[in-house]
């Protein structure tokens, strides 16, 4: 499976720090084997021109050269390891091990299998370490994105609170003044004042309802919108992003997504308010987990699934009526395609 870009971790340690420590320990063990002269086997009794000291020097040089050559080959291979080439990288290290041992057969010098095993272990640990680092970077990016999103929500709520409290104060003061004027009013004037008070009271009631909604949103951090959007020009038919936002104006979030690294705007198929938006979003993500476009990174929220299926799952798990737009307008994409086709037709018109 590794040849096709799939990789099942051998070690699956919990953090990059754990991988780093494991690698440091492994490399320390390798150095210990070399230093203690147990990384290789060699002939202790070799002589050169009858000299044991010359023979010992020749064997020492051969051992050092073998270890250095093998380490260099391993380091070069490990530094470039990826999921796509992990199998061939392991074969390359084994091939280097066999070749170096074969070349040193004349001096009876051989790198031990135990040392090779440590290098193979280092290869796989290095790959998983790099993967874990990438995963942690993505998680940190997501956390920063979430923090920015929450800060935007906080500012929106504060701004709206300020607005409704200002309106509440305005209407309350206006009603109070009219009530004072009523004490000396009679007949038509009194009736007119009462009508104005009634009108202002209705407006004040609306403001108080808005204020209560804002306070509820501030208290309930799980309230928000689950959205279903598509971008045919960028991702093709039947591909939908299912996400959530706590924004008071959820379309602001959709607009941001459309401005970020995609050539066309998103079409909105559903915008569902929920008192527990994360749970509804999670149900949808789990239901369509096998339909994910990216099966490696769960934080990518794109799914290839019929819109009717998404609609059915939402209706089964949401107790309020949801309006769905089943047709994607994809206006910018369709207009762009039309202009491109016209341009090609004009180029093919014979002169």
Coordinates of C-alpha atoms in Angstrom, one line a residue:
X1 CA 0.0 0.0 0.0
X2 CA 3.0 2.3 0.6
X3 CA 3.8 2.4 -3.1
X4 CA 0.4 4.0 -3.7
X5 CA 1.0 6.8 -1.1
X6 CA -0.7 5.1 1.9
X7 CA 1.2 4.5 5.1
X8 CA 0.3 2.8 8.3
X9 CA 2.5 4.1 11.1
X10 CA 4.8 1.6 12.8
X11 CA 5.3 3.6 15.9
X12 CA 2.3 6.1 16.0
X13 CA 3.8 8.1 18.9
X14 CA 1.6 10.9 20.4
X15 CA 3.7 13.9 19.6
X16 CA 6.6 15.2 17.5
X17 CA 8.5 15.7 20.7
X18 CA 8.2 12.0 21.4
X19 CA 9.5 11.2 17.9
X20 CA 12.4 13.6 18.4
X21 CA 13.4 12.0 21.7
X22 CA 13.1 8.5 20.2
X23 CA 15.3 9.5 17.3
X24 CA 17.9 11.1 19.5
X25 CA 18.0 7.9 21.6
X26 CA 18.3 5.7 18.5
X27 CA 21.2 7.8 17.1
X28 CA 22.9 7.7 20.5
X29 CA 22.7 3.9 20.4
X30 CA 24.2 3.8 16.9
X31 CA 27.1 6.0 18.1
X32 CA 27.6 3.7 21.1
X33 CA 27.8 0.7 18.8
X34 CA 30.4 2.4 16.6
X35 CA 32.4 3.7 19.6
X36 CA 32.3 0.3 21.3
X37 CA 33.3 -1.4 18.0
X38 CA 30.3 -3.7 18.1
X39 CA 28.7 -2.2 14.9
X40 CA 30.9 -4.4 12.8
X41 CA 32.7 -7.8 12.8
X42 CA 36.4 -7.9 11.7
X43 CA 39.5 -10.0 11.9
X44 CA 41.5 -9.2 15.0
X45 CA 44.5 -11.1 13.9
X46 CA 45.2 -9.6 10.6
X47 CA 48.9 -8.8 9.7
X48 CA 50.5 -6.8 7.0
X49 CA 54.1 -7.8 6.1
X50 CA 54.2 -9.7 9.3
X51 CA 53.3 -6.7 11.3
X52 CA 50.2 -7.0 13.6
X53 CA 50.2 -3.2 14.2
X54 CA 50.0 -2.5 10.5
X55 CA 47.3 -5.2 10.2
X56 CA 45.3 -3.6 13.0
X57 CA 45.6 -0.2 11.3
X58 CA 44.4 -1.6 8.0
X59 CA 41.4 -3.3 9.6
X60 CA 40.6 -0.1 11.6
X61 CA 40.7 2.0 8.4
X62 CA 38.5 -0.6 6.7
X63 CA 35.9 -0.5 9.5
X64 CA 35.9 3.3 9.6
X65 CA 35.5 3.5 5.8
X66 CA 32.7 0.9 5.8
X67 CA 30.8 2.7 8.7
X68 CA 31.3 6.1 7.1
X69 CA 30.2 5.0 3.7
X70 CA 27.1 3.2 5.1
X71 CA 26.2 6.2 7.3
X72 CA 26.5 8.6 4.4
X73 CA 24.3 6.5 2.2
X74 CA 21.7 6.2 5.1
X75 CA 21.8 9.9 5.9
X76 CA 21.2 10.8 2.3
X77 CA 18.3 8.4 2.0
X78 CA 16.7 9.3 5.3
X79 CA 16.8 13.0 4.6
X80 CA 14.7 12.5 1.5
X81 CA 12.2 9.9 2.7
X82 CA 8.5 10.3 1.9
X83 CA 5.4 8.1 2.1
X84 CA 5.8 7.6 -1.7
X85 CA 9.4 6.4 -1.5
X86 CA 9.6 4.7 1.9
X87 CA 9.7 1.1 0.4
X88 CA 12.4 2.0 -2.1
X89 CA 14.3 3.9 0.6
X90 CA 14.4 0.8 2.8
X91 CA 15.6 -1.3 -0.2
X92 CA 18.3 1.3 -0.9
X93 CA 19.7 1.1 2.6
X94 CA 19.7 -2.7 2.5
X95 CA 21.4 -2.6 -0.8
X96 CA 24.1 -0.3 0.5
X97 CA 24.5 -2.6 3.5
X98 CA 25.0 -5.7 1.2
X99 CA 27.3 -3.9 -1.2
X100 CA 29.6 -2.5 1.4
X101 CA 29.9 -5.8 3.2
X102 CA 30.6 -7.5 -0.1
X103 CA 33.4 -5.1 -0.9
X104 CA 35.0 -5.6 2.5
X105 CA 34.8 -9.4 2.3
X106 CA 38.6 -9.5 1.5
X107 CA 39.4 -8.0 4.9
X108 CA 36.7 -10.0 6.7
X109 CA 35.0 -6.7 7.7
X110 CA 31.3 -6.7 7.9
X111 CA 28.6 -4.3 9.2
X112 CA 26.3 -6.2 11.7
X113 CA 22.7 -6.8 11.0
X114 CA 21.9 -5.1 14.4
X115 CA 23.3 -1.9 13.1
X116 CA 21.4 -2.2 9.8
X117 CA 18.2 -2.7 11.9
X118 CA 18.8 0.6 13.8
X119 CA 19.2 2.4 10.5
X120 CA 15.9 0.9 9.2
X121 CA 14.2 1.9 12.4
X122 CA 15.6 5.5 12.0
X123 CA 14.2 5.6 8.5
X124 CA 10.7 4.9 9.6
X125 CA 10.9 7.1 12.7
X126 CA 12.2 10.0 10.5
X127 CA 9.3 9.6 8.2
X128 CA 6.7 9.5 11.0
X129 CA 8.4 12.5 12.7
X130 CA 8.1 14.6 9.6
X131 CA 4.4 13.6 9.2
X132 CA 3.7 14.4 12.9
X133 CA 5.4 17.8 12.5
X134 CA 3.2 18.5 9.5
X135 CA 0.1 17.4 11.4
X136 CA 0.9 19.6 14.3
X137 CA 1.5 22.6 12.1
X138 CA -1.9 22.0 10.5
X139 CA -3.5 21.7 14.0
X140 CA -1.9 25.0 15.1
X141 CA -3.1 26.7 11.9
X142 CA -6.6 25.4 12.6
X143 CA -6.4 26.7 16.2
X144 CA -5.2 30.1 15.0
X145 CA -8.0 30.2 12.5
X146 CA -10.5 29.2 15.3
X147 CA -9.1 31.9 17.6
X148 CA -9.5 34.5 14.8
X149 CA -13.0 33.4 14.1
X150 CA -14.0 33.5 17.8
X151 CA -12.5 37.0 18.0
X152 CA -14.6 38.1 15.1
X153 CA -17.7 36.7 16.7
X154 CA -16.8 38.5 20.0
X155 CA -16.5 41.8 18.2
X156 CA -19.7 41.3 16.3
X157 CA -21.6 40.5 19.5
X158 CA -20.1 43.5 21.3
X159 CA -20.9 45.8 18.4
X160 CA -24.5 44.6 18.2
X161 CA -24.9 44.8 22.0
X162 CA -23.8 48.4 21.9
X163 CA -26.2 49.1 19.1
X164 CA -29.3 47.6 20.8
X165 CA -28.5 49.1 24.2
X166 CA -28.2 52.5 22.5
X167 CA -31.6 52.0 20.9
X168 CA -33.1 50.7 24.1
X169 CA -31.9 53.8 25.9
X170 CA -33.3 56.0 23.1
X171 CA -36.8 54.5 23.1
X172 CA -36.9 54.3 26.9
X173 CA -36.1 58.0 27.3
X174 CA -38.6 58.9 24.5
X175 CA -41.4 57.0 26.2
X176 CA -40.5 58.6 29.5
X177 CA -40.8 62.1 28.1
X178 CA -44.1 61.3 26.4
X179 CA -45.4 59.9 29.7
X180 CA -44.5 63.1 31.4
X181 CA -46.4 65.1 28.7
X182 CA -49.5 63.0 29.3
X183 CA -50.0 64.5 32.8
X184 CA -51.1 67.8 31.4
X185 CA -52.7 66.5 28.2
X186 CA -56.4 66.1 27.4
X187 CA -58.6 65.0 24.5
X188 CA -57.0 64.7 21.1
X189 CA -53.5 65.6 22.5
X190 CA -53.7 62.8 25.0
X191 CA -54.8 60.3 22.4
X192 CA -52.0 61.3 20.1
X193 CA -49.4 60.9 22.9
X194 CA -50.8 57.5 23.8
X195 CA -50.6 56.4 20.1
X196 CA -46.9 57.6 20.0
X197 CA -46.2 55.8 23.2
X198 CA -47.8 52.6 21.9
X199 CA -45.7 52.8 18.7
X200 CA -42.5 53.4 20.6
X201 CA -43.2 50.6 23.0
X202 CA -43.6 48.2 20.1
X203 CA -40.2 49.3 18.8
X204 CA -38.7 49.0 22.3
X205 CA -40.1 45.5 22.6
X206 CA -38.4 44.5 19.3
X207 CA -35.1 46.0 20.5
X208 CA -35.4 44.1 23.8
X209 CA -36.0 40.8 21.8
X210 CA -32.9 41.6 19.8
X211 CA -31.0 42.2 23.0
X212 CA -32.1 38.9 24.5
X213 CA -31.0 37.1 21.3
X214 CA -27.6 38.7 21.4
X215 CA -27.2 37.9 25.1
X216 CA -28.2 34.3 24.4
X217 CA -25.7 34.0 21.6
X218 CA -23.0 35.4 23.9
X219 CA -23.9 32.9 26.7
X220 CA -24.4 29.9 24.4
X221 CA -21.0 29.3 22.7
X222 CA -22.4 26.4 20.8
X223 CA -25.0 28.3 18.9
X224 CA -24.2 29.0 15.3
X225 CA -24.9 28.2 11.7
X226 CA -24.1 25.0 9.8
X227 CA -23.6 25.8 6.1
X228 CA -23.6 23.6 3.0
X229 CA -21.9 25.3 0.0
X230 CA -20.5 24.3 -3.3
X231 CA -18.1 25.7 -5.9
X232 CA -18.6 23.8 -9.2
X233 CA -15.9 25.8 -11.0
X234 CA -13.3 24.9 -8.4
X235 CA -14.2 21.4 -7.3
X236 CA -16.8 20.0 -9.8
X237 CA -20.3 18.7 -9.4
X238 CA -21.6 17.0 -6.2
X239 CA -18.8 18.3 -4.1
X240 CA -19.9 20.3 -1.0
X241 CA -18.2 22.0 1.9
X242 CA -20.0 21.3 5.2
X243 CA -18.9 23.7 7.9
X244 CA -20.1 25.9 10.7
X245 CA -19.7 29.4 11.9
X246 CA -20.8 31.3 15.0
X247 CA -20.8 34.6 13.1
X248 CA -24.0 36.7 13.6
X249 CA -23.8 37.3 9.9
X250 CA -22.9 33.9 8.5
X251 CA -22.6 35.0 4.9
X252 CA -19.5 37.0 5.9
X253 CA -17.8 33.7 6.5
X254 CA -18.9 32.3 3.2
X255 CA -17.6 35.4 1.4
X256 CA -14.2 35.0 3.1
X257 CA -14.0 31.4 1.9
X258 CA -14.9 32.6 -1.6
X259 CA -12.1 35.2 -1.5
X260 CA -9.5 32.7 -0.3
X261 CA -7.5 30.8 -3.0
X262 CA -10.5 29.8 -5.2
X263 CA -11.3 31.3 -8.6
X264 CA -15.1 31.5 -8.1
X265 CA -17.6 32.4 -5.4
X266 CA -19.3 29.7 -3.4
X267 CA -23.0 28.9 -3.9
X268 CA -25.0 28.5 -0.6
X269 CA -27.4 25.5 -0.6
X270 CA -28.3 25.7 3.1
X271 CA -27.7 27.9 6.1
X272 CA -29.0 26.2 9.2
X273 CA -29.2 28.0 12.6
X274 CA -28.7 25.5 15.5
X275 CA -28.4 25.9 19.3
X276 CA -25.8 23.2 19.0
X277 CA -24.1 23.8 15.7
X278 CA -20.9 21.7 16.5
X279 CA -23.0 18.6 17.1
X280 CA -25.0 18.9 13.9
X281 CA -21.8 19.5 11.9
X282 CA -20.1 16.5 13.6
X283 CA -23.1 14.3 12.7
X284 CA -22.8 15.3 9.1
X285 CA -19.1 14.8 9.0
X286 CA -19.3 11.3 10.6
X287 CA -22.2 10.3 8.3
X288 CA -20.2 11.2 5.2
X289 CA -16.7 10.3 6.4
X290 CA -16.3 7.8 3.5
X291 CA -17.3 10.6 1.1
X292 CA -14.5 12.9 2.1
X293 CA -12.4 14.3 -0.8
X294 CA -9.3 14.2 1.5
X295 CA -9.2 10.9 3.4
X296 CA -5.9 11.9 5.1
X297 CA -6.8 15.3 6.7
X298 CA -10.1 15.3 8.5
X299 CA -10.0 19.1 8.8
X300 CA -10.7 19.5 5.1
X301 CA -14.5 19.7 5.0
X302 CA -15.2 18.8 1.4
X303 CA -17.4 15.8 0.6
X304 CA -18.4 14.2 -2.7
X305 CA -22.1 13.2 -2.0
X306 CA -25.5 14.0 -3.6
X307 CA -27.1 17.1 -2.1
X308 CA -30.3 15.2 -1.4
X309 CA -28.4 12.9 0.9
X310 CA -27.1 15.9 2.9
X311 CA -30.6 17.3 3.0
X312 CA -32.0 14.0 4.3
X313 CA -29.4 13.7 7.2
X314 CA -30.0 17.3 8.2
X315 CA -33.8 16.8 8.3
X316 CA -33.3 13.6 10.4
X317 CA -31.2 15.5 12.9
X318 CA -32.7 19.0 13.0
X319 CA -36.1 19.7 14.4
X320 CA -36.8 22.9 12.4
X321 CA -37.7 23.4 8.8
X322 CA -34.6 23.9 6.6
X323 CA -34.7 25.7 3.2
X324 CA -32.5 24.1 0.6
X325 CA -31.4 25.4 -2.7
X326 CA -30.8 22.3 -4.8
X327 CA -29.4 24.1 -7.9
X328 CA -26.0 25.7 -7.9
X329 CA -26.1 28.9 -9.9
X330 CA -22.3 29.1 -10.3
X331 CA -22.8 32.3 -12.2
X332 CA -19.1 33.4 -12.5
X333 CA -18.1 29.9 -13.6
X334 CA -20.8 29.5 -16.2
X335 CA -20.3 33.0 -17.6
X336 CA -16.5 32.4 -17.7
X337 CA -17.1 29.1 -19.6
X338 CA -19.5 30.8 -22.0
X339 CA -17.0 33.6 -22.7
X340 CA -14.2 31.1 -23.3
X341 CA -16.4 29.0 -25.7
X342 CA -17.3 32.2 -27.7
X343 CA -13.6 33.2 -27.8
X344 CA -12.7 29.7 -29.2
X345 CA -15.5 29.9 -31.8
X346 CA -14.2 33.3 -33.0
X347 CA -10.7 31.9 -33.3
X348 CA -12.0 29.1 -35.5
X349 CA -14.0 31.4 -37.8
X350 CA -12.3 31.3 -41.3
X351 CA -11.1 34.6 -42.6

